Coordinates of C-alpha atoms and ligand atoms in Angstrom, one line a residue:
M1 CA 0.0 9.6 -13.5
V2 CA -0.2 12.9 -11.7
I3 CA -1.7 16.1 -12.8
I4 CA -0.1 19.3 -11.5
M5 CA -2.6 22.2 -11.6
K6 CA -1.5 25.7 -12.2
K7 CA -0.9 27.9 -9.1
N8 CA -4.0 30.0 -9.9
A9 CA -6.3 27.2 -10.9
T10 CA -9.8 27.6 -9.7
E11 CA -11.8 25.1 -7.7
K12 CA -14.1 24.8 -10.7
Q13 CA -11.2 23.9 -13.0
V14 CA -10.0 21.2 -10.4
D15 CA -13.5 19.7 -10.3
H16 CA -13.7 19.7 -14.1
V17 CA -10.4 17.8 -14.3
I18 CA -11.5 15.3 -11.6
G19 CA -14.8 14.7 -13.5
W20 CA -12.9 14.1 -16.7
I21 CA -10.6 11.6 -15.1
E22 CA -13.5 9.7 -13.6
S23 CA -15.4 9.7 -16.8
V24 CA -12.6 7.7 -18.5
G25 CA -12.7 5.1 -15.7
Y26 CA -9.9 6.3 -13.4
Q27 CA -9.8 7.3 -9.8
A28 CA -8.7 10.9 -8.9
H29 CA -7.0 11.6 -5.6
P30 CA -6.6 15.4 -5.3
S31 CA -4.4 16.9 -2.7
Q32 CA -4.3 20.6 -1.9
G33 CA -0.7 21.7 -1.3
V34 CA 0.4 25.1 0.0
E35 CA 0.9 26.4 -3.5
R36 CA -1.2 24.2 -5.8
T37 CA -3.4 21.2 -6.2
I38 CA -1.9 18.0 -7.4
I39 CA -4.2 15.2 -8.6
G40 CA -3.0 11.6 -8.4
I41 CA -4.6 9.3 -10.9
V42 CA -4.9 5.6 -10.3
G43 CA -6.2 2.8 -12.5
D44 CA -4.8 0.3 -14.9
D45 CA -2.5 1.3 -17.8
R46 CA -4.8 0.7 -20.7
G47 CA -6.4 4.1 -21.0
K48 CA -3.2 6.1 -20.4
A49 CA -3.4 7.8 -23.8
Q50 CA -6.8 9.3 -22.9
L51 CA -5.3 10.7 -19.7
K52 CA -2.6 12.5 -21.6
A53 CA -5.4 14.6 -23.1
T54 CA -6.1 16.2 -19.7
E55 CA -3.0 18.4 -20.4
H56 CA -5.2 20.6 -22.6
L57 CA -7.9 21.2 -19.9
P58 CA -8.1 24.7 -18.4
G59 CA -6.0 25.1 -15.2
V60 CA -3.7 22.2 -15.9
E61 CA 0.0 22.9 -15.9
K62 CA 1.4 19.5 -16.7
V63 CA 0.7 15.8 -16.7
M64 CA 3.5 13.5 -15.6
P65 CA 3.9 9.8 -15.2
I66 CA 4.8 8.4 -11.8
L67 CA 7.5 5.9 -12.4
K68 CA 7.4 4.2 -9.0
P69 CA 5.0 1.3 -8.5
Y70 CA 3.5 3.1 -5.5
K71 CA 1.7 6.1 -6.9
L72 CA -0.2 7.8 -4.2
A73 CA 2.4 7.1 -1.6
S74 CA 5.1 8.5 -3.8
R75 CA 6.5 12.0 -3.1
E76 CA 5.6 13.0 -6.7
S77 CA 1.9 12.7 -6.0
R78 CA 1.8 15.4 -3.3
D79 CA 3.0 19.0 -2.8
G80 CA 4.8 18.7 0.5
D81 CA 4.5 16.3 3.5
T82 CA 1.3 14.7 4.6
I83 CA 0.3 15.7 8.1
V84 CA -2.0 13.3 9.8
R85 CA -4.3 15.0 12.2
V86 CA -5.8 13.4 15.3
G87 CA -7.9 16.1 17.0
D88 CA -5.4 18.9 17.6
L89 CA -2.4 16.7 17.3
E90 CA -0.3 16.7 14.1
I91 CA 1.7 13.7 13.1
G92 CA 4.3 14.5 10.4
G93 CA 4.3 18.2 11.3
P94 CA 7.1 20.2 13.0
D95 CA 6.7 18.6 16.4
F96 CA 8.0 15.2 17.4
V97 CA 5.2 12.9 18.6
V98 CA 5.4 10.1 21.1
M99 CA 2.9 7.3 21.4
A100 CA 3.4 5.3 24.6
G101 CA 1.7 2.6 26.7
P102 CA 1.7 -1.1 27.4
C103 CA 2.0 -3.8 24.8
S104 CA -1.4 -5.3 25.9
I105 CA -4.4 -4.0 27.9
E106 CA -4.3 -6.4 30.8
S107 CA -6.9 -4.8 33.3
E108 CA -8.5 -1.4 33.9
A109 CA -6.1 -0.6 36.7
Q110 CA -3.0 -1.5 34.6
L111 CA -4.2 0.6 31.6
L112 CA -5.3 3.6 33.6
E113 CA -2.0 3.6 35.5
S114 CA -0.1 3.3 32.2
A115 CA -2.2 6.1 30.7
Y116 CA -1.3 8.5 33.5
I117 CA 2.4 7.6 33.2
A118 CA 2.2 8.2 29.4
R119 CA 0.6 11.6 30.0
K120 CA 2.9 12.6 32.8
G121 CA 5.9 11.8 30.6
G122 CA 4.5 14.0 27.8
A123 CA 3.3 11.4 25.3
Q124 CA 0.6 12.6 23.0
V125 CA -1.0 9.3 22.2
L126 CA -1.7 6.2 24.4
R127 CA -1.0 2.8 22.9
G128 CA -2.4 -0.5 24.1
G129 CA -3.4 -3.8 22.3
A130 CA -6.8 -5.4 22.8
Y131 CA -6.2 -7.9 19.9
K132 CA -2.7 -9.4 20.2
P133 CA -0.9 -11.2 17.4
R134 CA 1.0 -13.9 19.5
T135 CA 3.5 -16.4 18.1
S136 CA 2.0 -19.1 20.3
P137 CA -1.8 -19.9 20.4
Y138 CA -1.3 -20.7 24.1
S139 CA -0.2 -17.1 24.9
F140 CA -2.6 -14.4 26.1
Q141 CA -4.5 -13.2 23.0
G142 CA -5.8 -9.9 24.3
M143 CA -8.9 -8.7 26.1
E144 CA -10.7 -7.9 22.8
E145 CA -13.8 -5.8 23.1
E146 CA -13.5 -5.6 26.9
G147 CA -10.0 -4.2 26.3
L148 CA -11.4 -1.6 23.9
K149 CA -13.9 -0.4 26.5
I150 CA -11.0 0.0 29.0
L151 CA -9.1 1.9 26.3
K152 CA -12.1 4.2 25.9
K153 CA -12.2 4.9 29.7
A154 CA -8.4 5.7 29.7
R155 CA -9.0 8.1 26.8
E156 CA -11.8 9.9 28.6
K157 CA -9.8 10.1 31.8
T158 CA -6.6 11.4 30.3
G159 CA -7.7 13.1 27.2
L160 CA -5.1 11.2 25.2
P161 CA -6.1 9.8 21.8
V162 CA -5.5 6.0 21.5
V163 CA -3.9 3.7 19.0
T164 CA -4.7 0.0 19.0
E165 CA -4.2 -2.9 16.7
V166 CA -6.8 -4.5 14.5
M167 CA -6.0 -7.9 13.0
N168 CA -9.1 -9.0 11.3
T169 CA -11.4 -7.4 8.6
T170 CA -14.4 -8.4 10.6
D171 CA -13.2 -6.4 13.7
V172 CA -12.4 -3.1 11.8
D173 CA -15.8 -1.5 12.3
L174 CA -15.8 -2.3 16.0
V175 CA -12.2 -1.2 16.6
E176 CA -12.8 2.0 14.7
Q177 CA -15.5 3.0 17.2
Y178 CA -13.0 3.0 20.0
A179 CA -9.6 3.9 18.4
D180 CA -8.3 7.2 17.2
I181 CA -5.6 5.4 15.2
L182 CA -5.9 1.9 13.8
Q183 CA -2.7 -0.1 14.0
I184 CA -1.8 -2.7 11.4
G185 CA 0.9 -4.8 13.0
A186 CA 4.0 -6.2 11.4
R187 CA 2.5 -9.6 10.7
N188 CA -0.4 -8.1 8.8
V189 CA 1.5 -5.7 6.6
Q190 CA 0.6 -7.8 3.5
N191 CA -2.9 -8.8 4.6
F192 CA -4.3 -7.2 1.5
A193 CA -8.0 -7.7 2.5
L194 CA -7.3 -6.0 5.8
L195 CA -5.4 -3.1 4.1
K196 CA -8.4 -2.5 1.8
K197 CA -10.8 -2.6 4.7
V198 CA -8.8 0.0 6.8
G199 CA -8.5 2.0 3.6
Q200 CA -12.3 2.5 3.9
A201 CA -12.1 3.5 7.5
R202 CA -12.4 7.1 8.6
K203 CA -9.6 6.8 11.2
P204 CA -5.8 7.2 10.4
V205 CA -3.8 4.0 10.1
L206 CA -0.5 3.3 11.7
L207 CA 1.1 0.8 9.3
K208 CA 4.0 -1.2 10.8
R209 CA 6.7 -2.6 8.6
G210 CA 6.8 -6.4 8.5
M211 CA 9.8 -8.2 9.8
M212 CA 10.5 -9.6 6.3
C213 CA 9.2 -6.6 4.3
T214 CA 11.3 -4.4 2.1
I215 CA 10.8 -0.6 2.1
E216 CA 9.2 -0.9 -1.3
E217 CA 6.8 -3.6 -0.1
L218 CA 5.9 -1.3 2.9
L219 CA 5.1 1.5 0.5
M220 CA 3.0 -0.8 -1.7
A221 CA 1.1 -1.9 1.5
A222 CA 0.5 1.8 2.2
E223 CA -0.7 2.2 -1.4
Y224 CA -3.5 -0.3 -0.8
I225 CA -4.8 1.9 2.0
L226 CA -4.4 5.1 0.1
A227 CA -6.0 3.7 -3.1
A228 CA -9.0 2.6 -1.0
G229 CA -9.5 6.2 0.0
N230 CA -7.8 6.7 3.3
D231 CA -5.2 9.4 3.0
N232 CA -4.1 9.3 6.6
V233 CA -1.3 6.7 6.8
I234 CA 1.6 6.8 9.2
L235 CA 4.5 4.4 8.5
C236 CA 6.4 2.7 11.3
E237 CA 9.9 1.1 11.2
R238 CA 10.0 -1.5 14.0
G239 CA 13.0 -3.7 13.1
I240 CA 13.5 -6.4 10.6
R241 CA 14.7 -9.9 10.9
T242 CA 18.4 -10.5 10.3
F243 CA 21.0 -13.1 11.3
E244 CA 21.6 -11.1 14.5
T245 CA 20.0 -12.6 17.7
A246 CA 21.3 -10.2 20.3
T247 CA 18.3 -8.0 19.7
R248 CA 14.7 -9.2 18.9
N249 CA 14.9 -7.5 15.5
T250 CA 17.4 -5.2 13.8
L251 CA 16.3 -1.6 13.7
D252 CA 16.7 -0.5 10.1
I253 CA 17.4 3.1 10.9
S254 CA 18.3 3.8 7.3
A255 CA 14.6 3.2 6.5
V256 CA 13.9 6.6 8.0
P257 CA 15.8 8.8 5.6
V258 CA 15.0 6.5 2.7
L259 CA 11.2 6.7 3.4
K260 CA 11.5 10.4 3.9
E261 CA 12.9 10.7 0.4
L262 CA 10.4 8.4 -1.2
T263 CA 7.2 9.3 0.4
H264 CA 5.2 12.3 1.8
L265 CA 3.8 10.1 4.6
P266 CA 4.9 10.5 8.2
V267 CA 7.4 8.0 9.5
I268 CA 7.7 6.9 13.1
V269 CA 10.0 4.4 14.8
D270 CA 9.2 1.6 17.3
P271 CA 12.4 1.0 19.2
S272 CA 10.7 -1.4 21.7
H273 CA 9.9 -4.2 19.2
A274 CA 13.2 -3.6 17.4
A275 CA 15.3 -4.0 20.6
G276 CA 13.4 -6.6 22.5
H277 CA 15.3 -5.5 25.6
W278 CA 14.4 -2.3 27.6
Q279 CA 18.0 -1.1 28.0
Y280 CA 18.4 -0.6 24.2
V281 CA 15.2 1.4 23.8
K282 CA 16.6 4.8 24.7
P283 CA 19.7 4.6 22.5
L284 CA 17.5 3.5 19.6
A285 CA 15.0 6.2 20.3
R286 CA 17.8 8.8 20.1
T287 CA 18.8 7.5 16.7
A288 CA 15.3 7.7 15.5
I289 CA 14.8 11.3 16.3
V290 CA 18.2 12.4 14.8
A291 CA 17.6 10.3 11.7
G292 CA 14.6 12.5 11.0
A293 CA 11.6 10.4 12.3
D294 CA 8.4 12.2 13.0
G295 CA 7.8 10.3 16.2
L296 CA 8.1 7.1 18.3
I297 CA 5.8 4.4 19.6
I298 CA 7.2 2.9 22.8
E299 CA 6.1 0.2 25.2
V300 CA 5.8 1.4 28.8
H301 CA 4.4 -0.6 31.7
P302 CA 3.9 0.3 35.4
E303 CA 5.5 -3.0 36.4
P304 CA 7.3 -4.6 33.4
A305 CA 8.2 -7.7 35.4
K306 CA 4.5 -8.5 35.7
A307 CA 3.6 -7.7 32.1
I308 CA 1.6 -10.4 30.3
S309 CA 3.3 -9.6 27.0
D310 CA 6.6 -7.9 26.0
G311 CA 7.7 -7.1 29.6
A312 CA 11.4 -7.5 28.7
Q313 CA 11.2 -4.6 26.3
S314 CA 8.9 -2.3 28.3
L315 CA 10.2 0.7 30.1
K316 CA 9.5 1.3 33.8
P317 CA 7.9 4.7 34.4
E318 CA 11.2 6.4 35.6
K319 CA 13.1 5.2 32.5
F320 CA 10.3 6.5 30.3
Y321 CA 10.4 9.9 31.9
E322 CA 14.1 10.0 31.4
L323 CA 13.8 9.1 27.8
M324 CA 11.1 11.8 27.2
E325 CA 13.4 14.4 28.8
E326 CA 16.1 13.5 26.3
M327 CA 13.6 13.5 23.4
R328 CA 12.6 17.1 24.3
I329 CA 16.3 18.2 24.1
L330 CA 16.9 16.3 20.9
S331 CA 13.8 17.7 19.2
E332 CA 15.1 21.2 19.8
V333 CA 18.4 20.2 18.2
M334 CA 16.5 18.8 15.2
K335 CA 14.5 22.0 14.8
N336 CA 17.8 23.9 14.6
R337 CA 19.5 21.6 12.2
I338 CA 21.1 22.9 9.1
E339 CA 19.8 21.4 5.9
V340 CA 21.4 22.2 2.6
R341 CA 19.0 21.1 -0.1
Q342 CA 20.8 19.7 -3.2
Ligands
LIG1 C1 2.8 -4.4 19.1 O1 2.7 -3.2 18.8 O2 2.6 -4.8 20.3 C2 3.1 -5.4 18.1 C3 2.7 -6.6 18.2 O3 4.0 -4.8 17.2 P1 4.6 -5.5 15.8 O4 3.4 -5.7 15.0 O5 5.5 -4.4 15.3 O6 5.3 -6.8 16.2
LIG2 MN1 4.3 -5.6 21.9

């Protein structure tokens, strides 16, 4: 259910409605839009009739059911788009955002060099994994806490906020101390215990679509985080598994407009993990921006040939600068696009 408050509803009236919802055993998730407050209600279906009575409370315009299984992630539960704020940076706002850096943190020198490359190219966020989900147990598993400390150093030196993956509920508190954005990787998109745990964190979450995950399942995964109290979720399309083997995954570019229609959450694209080969990263990045994505997350490495993980899909610095130049041009085009609302 969702309660739409009247445009002139007072704060006191909003508080009264929230108190009422909670008194009948439901959770209230208010969101302040430009024009009015909308209150999402979550809980089980049994007391629905009681909720209908909120219609008569002062300041309430109407009470509506949300038909989608994801409630808080659904467009109906918000007035406008969610903008995730990381310091001064806005993700999901008018400006296109690029997160860039290596797949893994390999050493201090490698990450610092990557961070300077990311900043020089105009990226607004530095990426780098300290905990790596690897297919083989014999592959490099990440530098763990030592990697997080290096990430912190790169953050201090460049001023770029950082995004890094967390794979385990027991690591969330630690990773949260270092990261500006917590990444949930494709393999953990339905790790419900982990989703609930990052839902309690105070940092935004970058939620990547699983390689076998439908759009609805991705939104249900986001719902876990939102229902646990964390409103700051960024969705990421990173390719899904299909019969095609020429690319590592198949970028489902249609997920961008579909998600934009279904949810108020920001949507970014990871062309690197979709492509698996560096030469396809730029063409896929172009499609992402013109499809309406809010940003990109890209793998960049000072020397991809020497990368410990995902070297084949990592861009060399020069290629990255070239891509960023194009993104600046395309983002201007997108700002001037003509949109006729139906
Ligand atoms: C990564 O970002 O390096 C990563 C492992 O991504 P994904 O979870 O999309 O495979
Ligand atoms: Mn990677």
